[in-house]
XYZ file of C-alpha atoms in Angstrom:
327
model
C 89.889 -266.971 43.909
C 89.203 -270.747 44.243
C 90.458 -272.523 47.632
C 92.541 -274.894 45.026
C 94.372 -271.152 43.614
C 94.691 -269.990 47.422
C 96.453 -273.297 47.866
C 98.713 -273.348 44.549
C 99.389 -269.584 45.675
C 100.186 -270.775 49.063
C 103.155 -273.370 48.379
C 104.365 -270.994 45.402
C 105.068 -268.556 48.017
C 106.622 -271.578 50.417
C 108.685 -272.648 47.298
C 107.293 -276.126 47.868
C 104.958 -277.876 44.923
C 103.794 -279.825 47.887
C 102.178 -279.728 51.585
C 104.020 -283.176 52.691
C 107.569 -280.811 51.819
C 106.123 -277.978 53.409
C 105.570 -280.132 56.509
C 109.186 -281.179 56.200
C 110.493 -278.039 55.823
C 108.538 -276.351 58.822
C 110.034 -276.022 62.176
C 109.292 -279.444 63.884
C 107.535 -279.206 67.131
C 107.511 -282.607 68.466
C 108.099 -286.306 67.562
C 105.849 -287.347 64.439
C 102.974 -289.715 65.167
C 101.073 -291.759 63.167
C 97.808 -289.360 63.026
C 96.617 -286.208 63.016
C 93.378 -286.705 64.483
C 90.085 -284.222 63.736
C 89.355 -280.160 64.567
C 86.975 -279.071 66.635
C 86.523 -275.035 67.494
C 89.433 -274.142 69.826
C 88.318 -273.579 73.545
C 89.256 -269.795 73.770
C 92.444 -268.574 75.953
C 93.423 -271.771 77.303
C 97.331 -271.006 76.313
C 96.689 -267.526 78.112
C 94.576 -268.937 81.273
C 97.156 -270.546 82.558
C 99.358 -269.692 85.579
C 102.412 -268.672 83.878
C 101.644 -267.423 80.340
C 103.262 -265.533 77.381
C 103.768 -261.527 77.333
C 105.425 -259.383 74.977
C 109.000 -259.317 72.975
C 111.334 -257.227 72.623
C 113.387 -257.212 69.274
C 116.469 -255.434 68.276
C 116.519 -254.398 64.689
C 118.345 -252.223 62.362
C 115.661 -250.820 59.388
C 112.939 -249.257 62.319
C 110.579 -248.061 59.770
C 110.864 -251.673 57.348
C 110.706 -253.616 60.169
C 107.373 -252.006 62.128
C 105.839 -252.045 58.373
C 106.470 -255.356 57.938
C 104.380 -256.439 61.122
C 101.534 -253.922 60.473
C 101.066 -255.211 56.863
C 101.848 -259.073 57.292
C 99.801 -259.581 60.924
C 98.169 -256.655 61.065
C 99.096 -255.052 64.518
C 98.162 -251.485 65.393
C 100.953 -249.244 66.239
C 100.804 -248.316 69.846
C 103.541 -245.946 70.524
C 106.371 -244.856 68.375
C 109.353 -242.673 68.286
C 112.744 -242.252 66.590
C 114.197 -244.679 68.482
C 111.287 -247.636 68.590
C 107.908 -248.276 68.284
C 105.309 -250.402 70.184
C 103.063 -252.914 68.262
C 99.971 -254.797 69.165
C 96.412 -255.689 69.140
C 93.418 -255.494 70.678
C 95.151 -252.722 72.358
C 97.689 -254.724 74.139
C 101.135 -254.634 73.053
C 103.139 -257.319 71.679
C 106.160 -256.332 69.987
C 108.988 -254.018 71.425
C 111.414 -252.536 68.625
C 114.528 -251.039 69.549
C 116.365 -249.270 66.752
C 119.590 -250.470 66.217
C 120.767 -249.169 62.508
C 124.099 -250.068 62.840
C 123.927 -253.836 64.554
C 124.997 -257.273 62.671
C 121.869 -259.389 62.045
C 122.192 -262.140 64.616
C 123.683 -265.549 62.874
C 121.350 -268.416 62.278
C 123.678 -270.517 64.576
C 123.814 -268.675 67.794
C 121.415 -268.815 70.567
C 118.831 -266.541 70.344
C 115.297 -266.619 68.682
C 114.179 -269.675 66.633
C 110.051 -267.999 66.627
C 108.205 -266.169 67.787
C 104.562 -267.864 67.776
C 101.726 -265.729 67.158
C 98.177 -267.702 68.367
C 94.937 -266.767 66.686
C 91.743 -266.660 68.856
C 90.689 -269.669 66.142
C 90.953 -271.393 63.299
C 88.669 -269.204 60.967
C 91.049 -266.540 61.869
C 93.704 -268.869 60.558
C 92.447 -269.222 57.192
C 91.810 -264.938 56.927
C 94.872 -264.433 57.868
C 96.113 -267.180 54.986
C 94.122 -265.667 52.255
C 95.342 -262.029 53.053
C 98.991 -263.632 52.983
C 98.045 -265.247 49.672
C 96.420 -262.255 48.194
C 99.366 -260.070 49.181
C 101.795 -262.809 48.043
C 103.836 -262.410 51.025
C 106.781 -265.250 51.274
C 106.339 -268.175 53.519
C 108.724 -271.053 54.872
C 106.542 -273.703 55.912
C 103.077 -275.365 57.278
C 102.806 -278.141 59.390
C 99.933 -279.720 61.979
C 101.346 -280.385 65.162
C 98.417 -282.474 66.351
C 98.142 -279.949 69.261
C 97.856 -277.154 66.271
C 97.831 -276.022 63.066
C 100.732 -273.628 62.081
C 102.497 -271.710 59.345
C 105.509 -270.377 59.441
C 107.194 -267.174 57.805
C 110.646 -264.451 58.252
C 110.896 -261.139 59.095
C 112.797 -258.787 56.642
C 115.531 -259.351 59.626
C 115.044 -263.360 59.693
C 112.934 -263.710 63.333
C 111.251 -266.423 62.582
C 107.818 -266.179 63.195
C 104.982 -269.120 63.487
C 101.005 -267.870 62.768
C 98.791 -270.782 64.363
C 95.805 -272.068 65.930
C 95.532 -274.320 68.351
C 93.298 -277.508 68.283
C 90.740 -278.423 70.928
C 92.674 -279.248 74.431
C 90.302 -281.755 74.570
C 91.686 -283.759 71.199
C 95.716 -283.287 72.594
C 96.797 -286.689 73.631
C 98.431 -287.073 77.080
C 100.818 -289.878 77.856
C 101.481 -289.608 81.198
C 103.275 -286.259 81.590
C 104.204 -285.492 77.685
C 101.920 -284.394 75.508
C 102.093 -285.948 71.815
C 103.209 -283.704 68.917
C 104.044 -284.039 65.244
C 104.869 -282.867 62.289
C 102.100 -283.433 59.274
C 100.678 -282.039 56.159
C 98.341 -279.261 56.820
C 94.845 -279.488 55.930
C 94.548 -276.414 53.892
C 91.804 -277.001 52.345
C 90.063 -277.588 55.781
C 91.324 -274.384 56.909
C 90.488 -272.283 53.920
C 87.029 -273.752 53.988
C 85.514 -271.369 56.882
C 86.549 -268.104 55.263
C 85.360 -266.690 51.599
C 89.001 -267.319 49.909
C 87.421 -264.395 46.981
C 88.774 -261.662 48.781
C 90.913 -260.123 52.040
C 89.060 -259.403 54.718
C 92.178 -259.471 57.631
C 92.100 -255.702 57.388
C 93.971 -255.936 61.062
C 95.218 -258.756 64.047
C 91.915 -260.300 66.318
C 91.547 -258.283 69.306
C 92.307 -261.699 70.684
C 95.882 -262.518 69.107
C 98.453 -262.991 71.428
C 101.846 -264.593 71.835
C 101.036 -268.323 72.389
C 104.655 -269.717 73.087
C 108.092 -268.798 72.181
C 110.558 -271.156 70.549
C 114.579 -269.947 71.376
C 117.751 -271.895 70.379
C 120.351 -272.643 72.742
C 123.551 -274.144 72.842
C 122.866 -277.168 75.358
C 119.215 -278.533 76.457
C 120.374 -279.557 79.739
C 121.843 -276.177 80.475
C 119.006 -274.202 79.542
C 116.646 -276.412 81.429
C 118.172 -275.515 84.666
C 117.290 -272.080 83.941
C 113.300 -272.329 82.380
C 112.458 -275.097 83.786
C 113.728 -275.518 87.509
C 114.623 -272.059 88.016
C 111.270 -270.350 86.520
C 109.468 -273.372 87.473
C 107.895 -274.484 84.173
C 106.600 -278.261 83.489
C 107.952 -280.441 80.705
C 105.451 -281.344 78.269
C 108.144 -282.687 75.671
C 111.475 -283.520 75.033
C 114.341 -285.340 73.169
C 118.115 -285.074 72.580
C 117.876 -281.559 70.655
C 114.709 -280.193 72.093
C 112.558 -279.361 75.117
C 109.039 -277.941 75.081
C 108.060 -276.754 78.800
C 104.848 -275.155 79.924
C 102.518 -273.800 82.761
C 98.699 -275.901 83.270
C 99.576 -278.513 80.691
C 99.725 -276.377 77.378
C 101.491 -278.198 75.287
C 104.148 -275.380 75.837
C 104.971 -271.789 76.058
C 108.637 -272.335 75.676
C 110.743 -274.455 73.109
C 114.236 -274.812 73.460
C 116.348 -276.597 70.699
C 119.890 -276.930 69.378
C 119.243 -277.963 66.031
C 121.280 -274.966 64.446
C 122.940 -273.673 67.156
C 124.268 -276.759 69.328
C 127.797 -275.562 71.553
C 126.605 -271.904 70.997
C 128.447 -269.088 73.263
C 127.064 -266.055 74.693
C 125.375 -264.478 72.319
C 126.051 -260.813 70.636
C 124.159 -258.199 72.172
C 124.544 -255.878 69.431
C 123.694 -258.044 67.118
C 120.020 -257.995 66.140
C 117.425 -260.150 67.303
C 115.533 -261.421 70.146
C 116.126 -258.405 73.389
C 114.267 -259.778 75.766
C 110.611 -261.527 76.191
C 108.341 -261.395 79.038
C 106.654 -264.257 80.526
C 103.392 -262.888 82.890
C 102.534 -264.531 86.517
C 98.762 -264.859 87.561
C 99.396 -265.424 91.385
C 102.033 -262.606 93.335
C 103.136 -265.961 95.485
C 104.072 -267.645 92.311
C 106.416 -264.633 91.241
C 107.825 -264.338 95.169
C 109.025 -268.188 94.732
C 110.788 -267.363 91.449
C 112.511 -264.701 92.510
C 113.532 -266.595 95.403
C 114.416 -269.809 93.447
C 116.426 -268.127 90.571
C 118.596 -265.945 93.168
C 119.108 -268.851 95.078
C 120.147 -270.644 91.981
C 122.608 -267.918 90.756
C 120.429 -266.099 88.253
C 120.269 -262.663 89.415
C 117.221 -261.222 89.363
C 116.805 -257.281 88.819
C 113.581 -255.385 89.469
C 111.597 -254.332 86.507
C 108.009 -252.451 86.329
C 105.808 -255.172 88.193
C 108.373 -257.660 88.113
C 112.081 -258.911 87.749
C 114.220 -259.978 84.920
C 117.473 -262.248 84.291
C 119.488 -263.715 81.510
C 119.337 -266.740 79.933
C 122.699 -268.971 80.081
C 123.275 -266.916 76.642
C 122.074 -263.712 77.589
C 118.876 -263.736 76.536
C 116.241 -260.901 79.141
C 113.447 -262.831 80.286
C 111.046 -260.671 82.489
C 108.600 -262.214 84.552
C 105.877 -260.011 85.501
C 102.684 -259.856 87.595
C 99.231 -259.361 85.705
């Protein structure tokens, strides 16, 4: 297979005849800019270094067996626990991915609050272009690519619709700072680039990178002022980002772990908790100090914290579980 067939193969299974309408079609993670800028080899675990990092998910979802499948097969995680009632997915031995069975609960509308992505991070960008060959090879459908200047990203649904985004992040060293915000866009992806560091003649992404992890999570809300008072001054993460519809906060200047937007789901209510979807997600806390001054600051800002293994949890102004746990 040729790296111009991987690419055909590639947009065929975006339903695009193009990477500038893939780009337009991907979930936009910042402001456009005028440049994309070069790749260098990512510096390893920066988005999981820092002091407040991503965990786990939990999902809610009706077809158990289709659904755990589905994230074996697509990314490759090894199943770390399962039963009747839900299975425990991962890699490298850590797990990832929580699913609940649900078999009788309404998949969760496009326009509530809930889960926009979940964003899967390789450990780098050779592991990027595996990953898109074995997605190629296996013609599995895909709803975008973009570069975000800070990364490189593709985007795909679940059998369920969770949106999921597969990326790689650039150098931190190439992400452009002004002031406080860090600059993100939305371009063409550099396929070719990408597909160049792996043989594109067969699949070898036989299973996830020890290494994969969840890099950030991307959630829609119903207001971007409301749901800043709860991750950012509650939990106490930093904007990095943000405009009318959006806000992308972090912990040690990545260019985020959380994404809020309203683009679907602007004036949503509380959201269903039958429904399928996103349960609950865990954010983890280097220093115990750091996880004593959350609790403190979210009960004192009406947010209820309960205790959980190593931790505490609350909702979300739409009822969305976020633990916050001690590593």
């Amino acid at each position: 297979m040729t790296i111009e067939l991987t690419r055909r193969k590639l947009l065929r299974l975006a339903g695009t005849a193009s990477l500038a309408v893939a780009a337009a079609a991907a979930r936009a993670e910042g402001t456009p800019t005028a440049g994309a800028g070069t790749i260098a080899a990512t510096a390893p675990g920066f988005a999981g270094s820092t002091p407040i990092r991503c965990g786990a998910i939990g999902l809610r979802v009706r077809d158990l067996d289709r659904m755990s499948r589905y994230y074996q097969s697509v990314l490759g995680f090894a199943v770390i626990s399962a039963s009747a009632d839900g299975v425990t997915l991962g890699a490298g031995g850590v797990p990832l991915v929580f699913m609940e069975a649900r078999p009788q609960a309404q998949i969760e509308p496009r326009n509530a609050a809930g889960l926009f992505h979940t964003a899967f991070l390789m450990p780098s960008r050779r592991d990027l272009a595996r990953w898109l060959v074995h997605v190629a090879r296996n013609q599995t459908p895909l709803t975008g690519f973009a570069d975000h200047s800070v990364s490189e990203a593709v985007y795909l649904d679940d059998p369920e619709g969770n949106g999921i985004e597969v990326y790689a992040d650039r150098d931190p060293r190439l992400w452009r700072w002004e002031g406080e915000r860090v600059v993100m866009g939305t371009h063409r992806l550099d396929v070719d680039g990408i597909l160049s560091l792996t043989d594109t003649s067969r699949n070898d992404y036989s299973s996830a990178p020890a290494g994969l992890r969840i890099g950030h999570m991307h959630l829609r809300v119903g207001d971007i002022q409301q749901s800043e008072s709860f991750y950012r001054d509650a939990i106490g993460l930093d904007s990095t980002s943000r405009r009318d519809t959006a806000s992308f906060l972090s912990s040690g200047r990545y260019h985020h772990h959380v994404a809020l937007n309203t683009w679907n789901s602007a004036g949503a209510g509380s959201r269903d908790l039958a429904a399928t979807g996103l349960d609950w997600f865990s954010l983890e806390v280097a220093d115990p100090r750091l996880l004593t001054a959350q609790r403190e600051r979210m009960a004192r800002a009406g947010f209820a914290p309960t205790e959980v293994a190593r931790g505490f949890e609350s909702t979300d102004p739409w009822g969305t579980r976020l633990r916050l746990v001690g590593v």
